Tab-separated table of N, CA, C and O in Angstrom:
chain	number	residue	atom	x	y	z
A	1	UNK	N	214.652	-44.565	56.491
A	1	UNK	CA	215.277	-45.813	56.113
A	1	UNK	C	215.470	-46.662	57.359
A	1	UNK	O	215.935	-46.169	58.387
A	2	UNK	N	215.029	-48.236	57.247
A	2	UNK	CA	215.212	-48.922	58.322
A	2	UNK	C	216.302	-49.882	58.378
A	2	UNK	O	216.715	-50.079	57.235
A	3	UNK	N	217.082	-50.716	59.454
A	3	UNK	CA	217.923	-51.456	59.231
A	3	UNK	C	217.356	-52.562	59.957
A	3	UNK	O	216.456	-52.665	60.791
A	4	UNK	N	218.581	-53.789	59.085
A	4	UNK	CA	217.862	-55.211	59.405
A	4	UNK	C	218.406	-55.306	60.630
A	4	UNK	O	217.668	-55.680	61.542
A	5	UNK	N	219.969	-54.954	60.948
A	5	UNK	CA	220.577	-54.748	61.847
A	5	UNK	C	220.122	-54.964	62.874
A	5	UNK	O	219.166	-54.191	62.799
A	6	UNK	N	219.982	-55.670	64.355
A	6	UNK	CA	219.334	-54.658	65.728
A	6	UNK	C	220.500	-53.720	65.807
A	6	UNK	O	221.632	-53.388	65.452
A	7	UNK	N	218.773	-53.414	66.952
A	7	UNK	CA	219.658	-52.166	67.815
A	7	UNK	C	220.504	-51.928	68.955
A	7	UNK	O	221.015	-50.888	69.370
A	8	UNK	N	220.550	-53.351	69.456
A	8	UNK	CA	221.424	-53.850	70.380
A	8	UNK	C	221.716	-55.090	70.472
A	8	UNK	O	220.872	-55.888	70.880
A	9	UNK	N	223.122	-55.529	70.063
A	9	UNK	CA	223.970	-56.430	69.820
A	9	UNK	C	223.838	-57.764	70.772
A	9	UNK	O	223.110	-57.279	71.639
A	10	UNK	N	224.034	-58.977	71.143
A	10	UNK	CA	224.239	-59.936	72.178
A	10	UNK	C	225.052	-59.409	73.413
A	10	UNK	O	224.727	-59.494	74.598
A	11	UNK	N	226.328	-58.772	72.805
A	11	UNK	CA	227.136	-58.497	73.767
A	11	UNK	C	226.406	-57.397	74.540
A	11	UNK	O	226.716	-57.394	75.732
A	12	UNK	N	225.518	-56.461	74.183
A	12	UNK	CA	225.055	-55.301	74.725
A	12	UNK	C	223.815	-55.927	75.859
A	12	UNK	O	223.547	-55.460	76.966
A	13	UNK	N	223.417	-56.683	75.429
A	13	UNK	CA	222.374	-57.224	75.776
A	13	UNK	C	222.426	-57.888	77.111
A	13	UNK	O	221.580	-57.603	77.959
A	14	UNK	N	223.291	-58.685	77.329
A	14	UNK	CA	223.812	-59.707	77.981
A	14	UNK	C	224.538	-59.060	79.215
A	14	UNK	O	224.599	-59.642	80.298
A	15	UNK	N	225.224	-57.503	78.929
A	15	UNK	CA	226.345	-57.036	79.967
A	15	UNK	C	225.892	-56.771	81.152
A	15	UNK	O	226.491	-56.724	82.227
A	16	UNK	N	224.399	-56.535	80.804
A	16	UNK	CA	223.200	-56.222	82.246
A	16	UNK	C	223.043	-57.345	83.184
A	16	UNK	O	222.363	-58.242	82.685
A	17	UNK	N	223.388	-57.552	84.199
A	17	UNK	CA	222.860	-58.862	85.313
A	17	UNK	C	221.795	-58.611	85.494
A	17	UNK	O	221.287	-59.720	85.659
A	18	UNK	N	220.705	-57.583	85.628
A	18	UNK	CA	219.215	-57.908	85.612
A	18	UNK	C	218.732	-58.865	84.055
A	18	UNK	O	217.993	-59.836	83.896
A	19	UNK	N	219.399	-58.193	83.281
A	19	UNK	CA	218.697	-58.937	81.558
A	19	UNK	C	219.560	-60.428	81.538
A	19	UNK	O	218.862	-61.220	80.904
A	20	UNK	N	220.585	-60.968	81.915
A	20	UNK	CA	220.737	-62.225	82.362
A	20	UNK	C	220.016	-63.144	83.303
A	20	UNK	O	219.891	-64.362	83.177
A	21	UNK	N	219.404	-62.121	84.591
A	21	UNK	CA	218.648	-63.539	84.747
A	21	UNK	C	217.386	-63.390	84.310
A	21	UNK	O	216.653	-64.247	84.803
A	22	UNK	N	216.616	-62.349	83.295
A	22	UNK	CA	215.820	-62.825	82.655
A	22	UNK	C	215.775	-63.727	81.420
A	22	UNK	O	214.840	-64.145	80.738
A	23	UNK	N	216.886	-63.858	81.373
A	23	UNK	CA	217.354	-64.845	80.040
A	23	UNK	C	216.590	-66.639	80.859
A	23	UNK	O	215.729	-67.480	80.601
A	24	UNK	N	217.922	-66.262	82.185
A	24	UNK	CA	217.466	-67.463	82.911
A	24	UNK	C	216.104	-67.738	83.487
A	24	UNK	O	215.838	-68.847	83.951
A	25	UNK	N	215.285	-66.806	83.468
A	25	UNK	CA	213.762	-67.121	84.123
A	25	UNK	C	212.794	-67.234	83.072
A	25	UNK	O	211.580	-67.322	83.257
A	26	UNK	N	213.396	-67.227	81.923
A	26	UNK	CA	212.497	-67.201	80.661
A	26	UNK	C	213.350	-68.420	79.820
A	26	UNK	O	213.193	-68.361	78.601
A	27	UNK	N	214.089	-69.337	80.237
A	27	UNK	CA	214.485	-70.442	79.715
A	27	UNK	C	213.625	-71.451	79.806
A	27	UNK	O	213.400	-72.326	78.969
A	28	UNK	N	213.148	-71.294	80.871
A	28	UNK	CA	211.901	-72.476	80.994
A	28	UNK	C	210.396	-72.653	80.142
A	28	UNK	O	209.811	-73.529	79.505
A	29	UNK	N	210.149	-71.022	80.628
A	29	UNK	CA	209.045	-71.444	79.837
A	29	UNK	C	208.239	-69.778	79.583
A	29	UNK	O	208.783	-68.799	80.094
A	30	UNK	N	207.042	-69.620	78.832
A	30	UNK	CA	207.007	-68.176	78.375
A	30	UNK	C	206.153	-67.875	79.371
A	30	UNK	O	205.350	-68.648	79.893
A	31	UNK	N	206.435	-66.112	79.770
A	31	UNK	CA	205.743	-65.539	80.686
A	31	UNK	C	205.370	-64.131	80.456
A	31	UNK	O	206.087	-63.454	79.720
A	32	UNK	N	204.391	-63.651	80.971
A	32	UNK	CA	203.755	-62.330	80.756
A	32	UNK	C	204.591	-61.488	81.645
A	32	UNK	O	205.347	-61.996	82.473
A	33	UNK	N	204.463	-60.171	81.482
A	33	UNK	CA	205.837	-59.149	82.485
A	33	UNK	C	205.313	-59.180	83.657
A	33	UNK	O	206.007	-59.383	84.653
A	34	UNK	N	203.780	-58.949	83.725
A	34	UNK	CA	203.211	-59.353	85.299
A	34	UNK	C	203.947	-60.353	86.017
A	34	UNK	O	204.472	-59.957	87.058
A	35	UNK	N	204.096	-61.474	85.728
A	35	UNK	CA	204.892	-62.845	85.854
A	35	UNK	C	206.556	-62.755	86.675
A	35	UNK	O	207.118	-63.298	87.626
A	36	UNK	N	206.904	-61.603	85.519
A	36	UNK	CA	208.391	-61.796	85.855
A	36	UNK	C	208.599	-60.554	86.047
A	36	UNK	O	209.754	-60.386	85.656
A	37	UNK	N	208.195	-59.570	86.410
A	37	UNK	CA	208.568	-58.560	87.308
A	37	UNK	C	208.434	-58.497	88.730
A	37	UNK	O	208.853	-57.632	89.498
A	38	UNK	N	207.503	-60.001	89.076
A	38	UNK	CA	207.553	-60.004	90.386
A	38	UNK	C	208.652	-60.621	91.011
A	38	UNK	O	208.957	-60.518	92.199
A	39	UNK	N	209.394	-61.455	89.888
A	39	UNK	CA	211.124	-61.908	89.995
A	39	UNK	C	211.988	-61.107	90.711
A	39	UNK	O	212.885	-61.640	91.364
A	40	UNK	N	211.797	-59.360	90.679
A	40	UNK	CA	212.844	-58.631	90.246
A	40	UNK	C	212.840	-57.406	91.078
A	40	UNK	O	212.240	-56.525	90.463
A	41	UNK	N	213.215	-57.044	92.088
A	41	UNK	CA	212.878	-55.402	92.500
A	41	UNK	C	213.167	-54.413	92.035
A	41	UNK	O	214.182	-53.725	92.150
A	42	UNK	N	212.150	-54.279	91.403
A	42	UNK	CA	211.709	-53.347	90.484
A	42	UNK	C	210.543	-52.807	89.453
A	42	UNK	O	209.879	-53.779	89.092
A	43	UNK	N	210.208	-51.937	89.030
A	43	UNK	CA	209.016	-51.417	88.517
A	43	UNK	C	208.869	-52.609	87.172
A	43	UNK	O	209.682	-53.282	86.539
A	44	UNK	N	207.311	-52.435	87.147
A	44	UNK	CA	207.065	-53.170	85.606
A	44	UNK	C	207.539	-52.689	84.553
A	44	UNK	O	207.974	-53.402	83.648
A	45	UNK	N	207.520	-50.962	84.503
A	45	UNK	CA	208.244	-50.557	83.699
A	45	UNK	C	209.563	-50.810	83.386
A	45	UNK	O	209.648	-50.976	82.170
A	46	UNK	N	210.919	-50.941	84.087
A	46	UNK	CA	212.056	-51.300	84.499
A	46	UNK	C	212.227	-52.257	83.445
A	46	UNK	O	212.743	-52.152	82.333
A	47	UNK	N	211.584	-53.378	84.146
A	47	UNK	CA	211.832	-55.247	83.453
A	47	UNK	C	211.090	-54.956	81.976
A	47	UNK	O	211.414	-55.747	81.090
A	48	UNK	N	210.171	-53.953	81.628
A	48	UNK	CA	209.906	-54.101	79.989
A	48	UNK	C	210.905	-53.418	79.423
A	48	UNK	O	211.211	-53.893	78.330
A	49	UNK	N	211.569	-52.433	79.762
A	49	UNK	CA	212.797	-51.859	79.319
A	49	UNK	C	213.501	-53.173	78.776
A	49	UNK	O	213.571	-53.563	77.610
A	50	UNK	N	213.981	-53.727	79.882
A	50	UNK	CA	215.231	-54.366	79.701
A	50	UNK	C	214.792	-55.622	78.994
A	50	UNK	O	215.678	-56.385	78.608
A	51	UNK	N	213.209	-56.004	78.724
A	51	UNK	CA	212.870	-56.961	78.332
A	51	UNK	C	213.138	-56.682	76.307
A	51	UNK	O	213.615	-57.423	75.448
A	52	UNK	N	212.618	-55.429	76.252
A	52	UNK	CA	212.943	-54.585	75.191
A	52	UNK	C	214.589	-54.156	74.610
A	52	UNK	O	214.770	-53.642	73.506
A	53	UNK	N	215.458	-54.409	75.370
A	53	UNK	CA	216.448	-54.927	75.061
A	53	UNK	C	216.861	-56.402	74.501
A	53	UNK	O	217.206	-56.798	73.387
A	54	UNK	N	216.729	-56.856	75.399
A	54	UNK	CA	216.947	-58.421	74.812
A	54	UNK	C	216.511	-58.719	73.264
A	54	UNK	O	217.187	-59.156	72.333
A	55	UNK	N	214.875	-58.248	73.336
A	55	UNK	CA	213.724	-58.388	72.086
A	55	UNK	C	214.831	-57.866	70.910
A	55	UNK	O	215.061	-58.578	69.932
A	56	UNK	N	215.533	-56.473	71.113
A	56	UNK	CA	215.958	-55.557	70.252
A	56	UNK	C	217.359	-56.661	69.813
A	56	UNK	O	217.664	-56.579	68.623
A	57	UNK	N	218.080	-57.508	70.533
A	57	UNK	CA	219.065	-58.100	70.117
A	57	UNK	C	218.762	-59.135	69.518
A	57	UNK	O	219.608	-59.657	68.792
A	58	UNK	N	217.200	-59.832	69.692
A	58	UNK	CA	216.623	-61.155	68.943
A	58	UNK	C	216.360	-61.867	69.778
A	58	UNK	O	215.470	-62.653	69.452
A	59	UNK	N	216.989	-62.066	71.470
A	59	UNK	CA	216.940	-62.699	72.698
A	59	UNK	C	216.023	-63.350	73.264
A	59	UNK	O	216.224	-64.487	73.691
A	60	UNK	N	214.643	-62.621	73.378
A	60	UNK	CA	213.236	-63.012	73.495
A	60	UNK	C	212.499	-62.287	72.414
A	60	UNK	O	212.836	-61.235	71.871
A	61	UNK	N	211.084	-63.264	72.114
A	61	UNK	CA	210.063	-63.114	71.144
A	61	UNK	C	209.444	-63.187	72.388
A	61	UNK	O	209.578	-63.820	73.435
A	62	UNK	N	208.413	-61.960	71.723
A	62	UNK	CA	206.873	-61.669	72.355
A	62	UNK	C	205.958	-62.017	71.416
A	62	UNK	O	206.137	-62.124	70.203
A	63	UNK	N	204.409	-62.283	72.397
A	63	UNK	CA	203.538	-62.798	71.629
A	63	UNK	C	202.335	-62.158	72.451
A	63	UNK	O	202.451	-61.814	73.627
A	64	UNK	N	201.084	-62.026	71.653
A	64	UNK	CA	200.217	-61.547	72.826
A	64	UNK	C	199.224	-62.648	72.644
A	64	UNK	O	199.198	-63.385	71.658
A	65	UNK	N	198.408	-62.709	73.663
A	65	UNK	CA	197.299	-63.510	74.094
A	65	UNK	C	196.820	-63.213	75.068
A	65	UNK	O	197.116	-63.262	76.262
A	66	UNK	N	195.286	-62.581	73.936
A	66	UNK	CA	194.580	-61.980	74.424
A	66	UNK	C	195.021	-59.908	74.979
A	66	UNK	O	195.333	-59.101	74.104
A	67	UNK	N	194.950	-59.590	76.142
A	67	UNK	CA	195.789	-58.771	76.229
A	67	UNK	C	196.758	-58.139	76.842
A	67	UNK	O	197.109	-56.962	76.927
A	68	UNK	N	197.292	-59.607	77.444
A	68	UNK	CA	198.610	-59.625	77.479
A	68	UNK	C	199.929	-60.037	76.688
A	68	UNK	O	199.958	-61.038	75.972
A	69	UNK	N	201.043	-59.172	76.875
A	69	UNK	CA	201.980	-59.692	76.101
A	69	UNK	C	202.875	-60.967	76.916
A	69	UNK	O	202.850	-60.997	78.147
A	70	UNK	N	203.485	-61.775	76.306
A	70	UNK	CA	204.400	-63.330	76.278
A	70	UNK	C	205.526	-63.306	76.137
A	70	UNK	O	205.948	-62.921	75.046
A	71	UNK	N	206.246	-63.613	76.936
A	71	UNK	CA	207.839	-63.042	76.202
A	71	UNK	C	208.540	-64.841	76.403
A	71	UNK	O	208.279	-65.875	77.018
A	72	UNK	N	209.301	-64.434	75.665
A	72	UNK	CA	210.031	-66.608	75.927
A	72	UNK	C	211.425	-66.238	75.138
A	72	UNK	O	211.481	-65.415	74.225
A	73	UNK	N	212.502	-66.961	75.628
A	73	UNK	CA	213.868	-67.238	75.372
A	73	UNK	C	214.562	-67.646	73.989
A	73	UNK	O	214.903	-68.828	73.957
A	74	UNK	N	214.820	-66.947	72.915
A	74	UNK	CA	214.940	-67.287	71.851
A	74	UNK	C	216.440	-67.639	71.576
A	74	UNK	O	217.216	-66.818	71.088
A	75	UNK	N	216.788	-68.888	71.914
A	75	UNK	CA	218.787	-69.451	72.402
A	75	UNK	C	219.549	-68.961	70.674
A	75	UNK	O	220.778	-69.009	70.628
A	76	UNK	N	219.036	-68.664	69.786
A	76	UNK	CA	220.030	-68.937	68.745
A	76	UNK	C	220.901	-67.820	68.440
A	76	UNK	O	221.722	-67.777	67.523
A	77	UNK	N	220.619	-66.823	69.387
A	77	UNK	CA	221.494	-65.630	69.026
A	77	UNK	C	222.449	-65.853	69.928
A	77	UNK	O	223.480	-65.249	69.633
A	78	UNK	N	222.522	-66.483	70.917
A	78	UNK	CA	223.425	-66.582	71.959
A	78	UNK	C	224.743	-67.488	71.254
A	78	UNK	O	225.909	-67.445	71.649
A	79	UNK	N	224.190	-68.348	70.054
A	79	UNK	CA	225.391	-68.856	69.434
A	79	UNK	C	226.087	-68.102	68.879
A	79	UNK	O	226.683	-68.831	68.086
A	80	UNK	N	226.572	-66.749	68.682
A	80	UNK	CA	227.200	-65.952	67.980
A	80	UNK	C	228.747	-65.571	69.913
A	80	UNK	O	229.976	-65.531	69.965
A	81	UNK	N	227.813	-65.431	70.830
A	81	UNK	CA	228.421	-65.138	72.000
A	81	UNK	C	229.371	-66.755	72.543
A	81	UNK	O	230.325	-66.828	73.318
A	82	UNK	N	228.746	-67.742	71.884
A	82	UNK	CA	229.140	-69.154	72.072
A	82	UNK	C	230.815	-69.130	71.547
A	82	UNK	O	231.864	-69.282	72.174
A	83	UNK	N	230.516	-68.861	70.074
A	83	UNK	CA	231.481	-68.992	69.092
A	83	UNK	C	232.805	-68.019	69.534
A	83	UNK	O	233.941	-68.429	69.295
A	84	UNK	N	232.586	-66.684	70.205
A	84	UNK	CA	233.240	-65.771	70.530
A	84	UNK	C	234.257	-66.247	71.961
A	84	UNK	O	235.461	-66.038	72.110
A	85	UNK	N	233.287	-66.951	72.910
A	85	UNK	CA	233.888	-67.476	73.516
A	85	UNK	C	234.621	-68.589	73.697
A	85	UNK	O	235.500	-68.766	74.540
A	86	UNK	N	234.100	-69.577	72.603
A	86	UNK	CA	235.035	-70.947	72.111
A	86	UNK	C	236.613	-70.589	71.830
A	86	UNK	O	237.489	-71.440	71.677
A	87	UNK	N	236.797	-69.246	71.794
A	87	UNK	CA	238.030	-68.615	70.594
A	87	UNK	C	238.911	-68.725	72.042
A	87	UNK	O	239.898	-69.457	71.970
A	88	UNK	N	238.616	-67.977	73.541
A	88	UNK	CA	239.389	-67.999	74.084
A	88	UNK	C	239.131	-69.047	75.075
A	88	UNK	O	239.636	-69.002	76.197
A	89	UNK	N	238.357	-69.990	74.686
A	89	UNK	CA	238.610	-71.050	75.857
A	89	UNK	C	239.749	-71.815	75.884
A	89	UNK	O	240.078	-72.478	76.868
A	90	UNK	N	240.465	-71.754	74.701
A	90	UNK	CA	241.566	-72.858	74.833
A	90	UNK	C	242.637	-72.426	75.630
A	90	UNK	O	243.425	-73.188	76.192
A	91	UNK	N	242.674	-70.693	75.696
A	91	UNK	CA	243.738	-70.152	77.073
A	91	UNK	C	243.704	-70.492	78.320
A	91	UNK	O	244.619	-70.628	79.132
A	92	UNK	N	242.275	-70.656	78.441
A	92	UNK	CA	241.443	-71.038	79.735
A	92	UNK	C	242.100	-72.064	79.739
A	92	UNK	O	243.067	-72.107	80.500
A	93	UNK	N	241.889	-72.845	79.167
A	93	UNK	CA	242.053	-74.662	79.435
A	93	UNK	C	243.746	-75.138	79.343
A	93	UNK	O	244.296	-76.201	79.634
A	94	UNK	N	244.219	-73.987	78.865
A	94	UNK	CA	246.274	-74.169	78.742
A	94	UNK	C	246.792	-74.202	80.424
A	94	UNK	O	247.409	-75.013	81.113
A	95	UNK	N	246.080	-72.646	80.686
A	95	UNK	CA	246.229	-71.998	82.370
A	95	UNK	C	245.745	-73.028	83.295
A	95	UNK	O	246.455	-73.231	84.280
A	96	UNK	N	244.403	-73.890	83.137
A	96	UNK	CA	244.090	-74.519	84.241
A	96	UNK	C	245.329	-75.699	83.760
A	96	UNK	O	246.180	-75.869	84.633
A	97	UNK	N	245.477	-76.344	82.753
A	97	UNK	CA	246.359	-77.476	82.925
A	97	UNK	C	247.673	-77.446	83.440
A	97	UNK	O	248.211	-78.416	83.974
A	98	UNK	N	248.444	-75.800	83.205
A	98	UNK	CA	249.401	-75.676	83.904
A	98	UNK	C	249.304	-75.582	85.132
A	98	UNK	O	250.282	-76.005	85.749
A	99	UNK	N	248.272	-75.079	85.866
A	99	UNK	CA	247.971	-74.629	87.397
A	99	UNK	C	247.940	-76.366	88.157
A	99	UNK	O	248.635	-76.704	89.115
A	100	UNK	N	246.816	-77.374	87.318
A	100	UNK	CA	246.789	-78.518	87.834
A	100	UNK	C	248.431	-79.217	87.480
A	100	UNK	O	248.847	-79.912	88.408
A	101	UNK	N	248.877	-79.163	86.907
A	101	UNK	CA	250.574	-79.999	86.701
A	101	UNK	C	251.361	-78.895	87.938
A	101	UNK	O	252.504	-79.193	88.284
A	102	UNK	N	250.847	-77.935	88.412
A	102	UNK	CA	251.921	-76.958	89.187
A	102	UNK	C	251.569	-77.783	90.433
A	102	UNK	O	252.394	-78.361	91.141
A	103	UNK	N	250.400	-77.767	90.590
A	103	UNK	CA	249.857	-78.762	92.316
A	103	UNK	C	250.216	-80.146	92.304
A	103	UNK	O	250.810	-80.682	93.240
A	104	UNK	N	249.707	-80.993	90.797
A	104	UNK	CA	250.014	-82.442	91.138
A	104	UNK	C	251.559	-82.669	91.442
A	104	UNK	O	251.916	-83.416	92.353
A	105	UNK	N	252.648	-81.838	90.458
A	105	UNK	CA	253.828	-82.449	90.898
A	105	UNK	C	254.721	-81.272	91.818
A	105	UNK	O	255.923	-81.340	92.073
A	106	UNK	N	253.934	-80.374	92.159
A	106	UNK	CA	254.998	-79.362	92.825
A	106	UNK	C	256.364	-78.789	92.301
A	106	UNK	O	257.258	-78.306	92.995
A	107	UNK	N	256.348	-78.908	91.230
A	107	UNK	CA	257.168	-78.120	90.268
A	107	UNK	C	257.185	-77.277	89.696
A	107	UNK	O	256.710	-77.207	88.562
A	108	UNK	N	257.827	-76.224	90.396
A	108	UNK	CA	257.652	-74.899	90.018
A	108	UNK	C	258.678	-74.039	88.697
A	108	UNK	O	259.306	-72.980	88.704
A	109	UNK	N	258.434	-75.190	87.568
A	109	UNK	CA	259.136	-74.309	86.538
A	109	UNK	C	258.483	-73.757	85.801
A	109	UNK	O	257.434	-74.053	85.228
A	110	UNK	N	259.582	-72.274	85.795
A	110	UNK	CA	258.633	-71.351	85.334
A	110	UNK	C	258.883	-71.385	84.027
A	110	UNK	O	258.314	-70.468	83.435
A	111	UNK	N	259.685	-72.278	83.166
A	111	UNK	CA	259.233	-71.635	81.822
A	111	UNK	C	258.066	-72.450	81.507
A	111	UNK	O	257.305	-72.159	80.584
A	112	UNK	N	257.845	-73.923	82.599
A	112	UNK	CA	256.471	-74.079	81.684
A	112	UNK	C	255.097	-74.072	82.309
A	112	UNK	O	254.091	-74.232	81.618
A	113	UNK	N	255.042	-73.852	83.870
A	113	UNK	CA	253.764	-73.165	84.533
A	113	UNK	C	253.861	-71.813	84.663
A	113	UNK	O	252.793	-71.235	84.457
A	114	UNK	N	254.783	-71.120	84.935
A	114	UNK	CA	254.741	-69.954	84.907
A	114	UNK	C	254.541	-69.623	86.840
A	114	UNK	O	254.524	-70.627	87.552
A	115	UNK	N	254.436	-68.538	87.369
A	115	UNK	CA	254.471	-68.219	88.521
A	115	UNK	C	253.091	-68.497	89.046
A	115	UNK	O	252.245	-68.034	88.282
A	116	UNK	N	252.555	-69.131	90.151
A	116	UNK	CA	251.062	-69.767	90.693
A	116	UNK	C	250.179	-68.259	90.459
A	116	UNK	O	248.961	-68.440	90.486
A	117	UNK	N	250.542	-67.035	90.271
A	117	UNK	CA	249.935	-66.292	90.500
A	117	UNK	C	249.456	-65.850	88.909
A	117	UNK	O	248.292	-65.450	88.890
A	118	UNK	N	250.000	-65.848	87.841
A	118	UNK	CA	249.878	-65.624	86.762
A	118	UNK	C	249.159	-66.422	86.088
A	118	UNK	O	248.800	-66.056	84.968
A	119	UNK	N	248.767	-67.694	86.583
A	119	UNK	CA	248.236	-68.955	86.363
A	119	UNK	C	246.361	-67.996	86.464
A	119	UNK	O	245.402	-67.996	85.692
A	120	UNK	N	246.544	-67.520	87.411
A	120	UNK	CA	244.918	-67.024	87.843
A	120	UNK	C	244.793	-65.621	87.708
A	120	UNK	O	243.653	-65.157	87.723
A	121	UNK	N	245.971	-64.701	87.552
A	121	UNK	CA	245.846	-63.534	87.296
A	121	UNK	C	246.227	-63.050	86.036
A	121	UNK	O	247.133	-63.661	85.469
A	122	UNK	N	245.459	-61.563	85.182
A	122	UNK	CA	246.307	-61.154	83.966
A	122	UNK	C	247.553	-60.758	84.309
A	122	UNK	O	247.846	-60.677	85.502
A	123	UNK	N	248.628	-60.401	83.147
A	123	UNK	CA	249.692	-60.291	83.444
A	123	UNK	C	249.863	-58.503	83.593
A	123	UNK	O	249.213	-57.998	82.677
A	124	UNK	N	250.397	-57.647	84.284
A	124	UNK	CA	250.370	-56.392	84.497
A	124	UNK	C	251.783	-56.143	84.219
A	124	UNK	O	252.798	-56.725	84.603
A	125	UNK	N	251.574	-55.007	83.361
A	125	UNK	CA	253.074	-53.979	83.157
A	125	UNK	C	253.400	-53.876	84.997
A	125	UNK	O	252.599	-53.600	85.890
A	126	UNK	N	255.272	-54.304	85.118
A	126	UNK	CA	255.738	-53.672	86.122
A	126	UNK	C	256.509	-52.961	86.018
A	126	UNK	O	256.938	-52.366	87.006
């Protein structure tokens, strides 16, 4: 029995900094692994792995021509990672406005900036 499912999620996909900047070197335009393993130190094998990741999350489509394979940047799965992160940007954007009102007027109240350090750091059990 098969599933429609992948087999590896956006978030799985994405957590790799080698498979991010193949996201980014394959935004431009489509390339064969010959191409973009010379990007990368590392084996051809290596970068089809991880190219085979991405593929497995929906990330890049391959194509062959002739007999090589094509790989190119497929953005619409990344809107699922978009949406996920829209959720906590507005914390983002509370913290920087308190941090900028803590510098423009030098007022350090804490019930409504909070301490300069908490502004940029999580908060830790003491």
């Amino acid at each position: 029995m098969t599933s429609a499912s992948p087999r590896h999620d956006v978030f799985q996909a994405i957590a790799d900094p080698t498979r991010r900047e193949l996201l980014k070197l394959l935004g431009d335009q489509e390339m064969p692994v010959t191409v973009i393993s010379g990007h990368f130190p590392m084996t051809r094998t290596a970068v089809s792995k991880h190219l085979r990741i991405l593929a497995d999350a929906g990330l890049v489509k391959e194509r062959k021509v002739g007999r090589e394979t094509r790989y190119r940047l497929e953005p619409e799965p990344l809107l699922e990672l978009k949406r996920w992160l829209s959720y906590y940007e507005r914390y983002w954007e509370n913290k920087m406005g308190a941090l900028k009102r803590l510098v423009e007027t030098g007022d350090n109240d804490e019930e409504q900036a909070g301490s300069p350090l908490e502004l940029i750091e999580p908060e830790t059990n003491k």
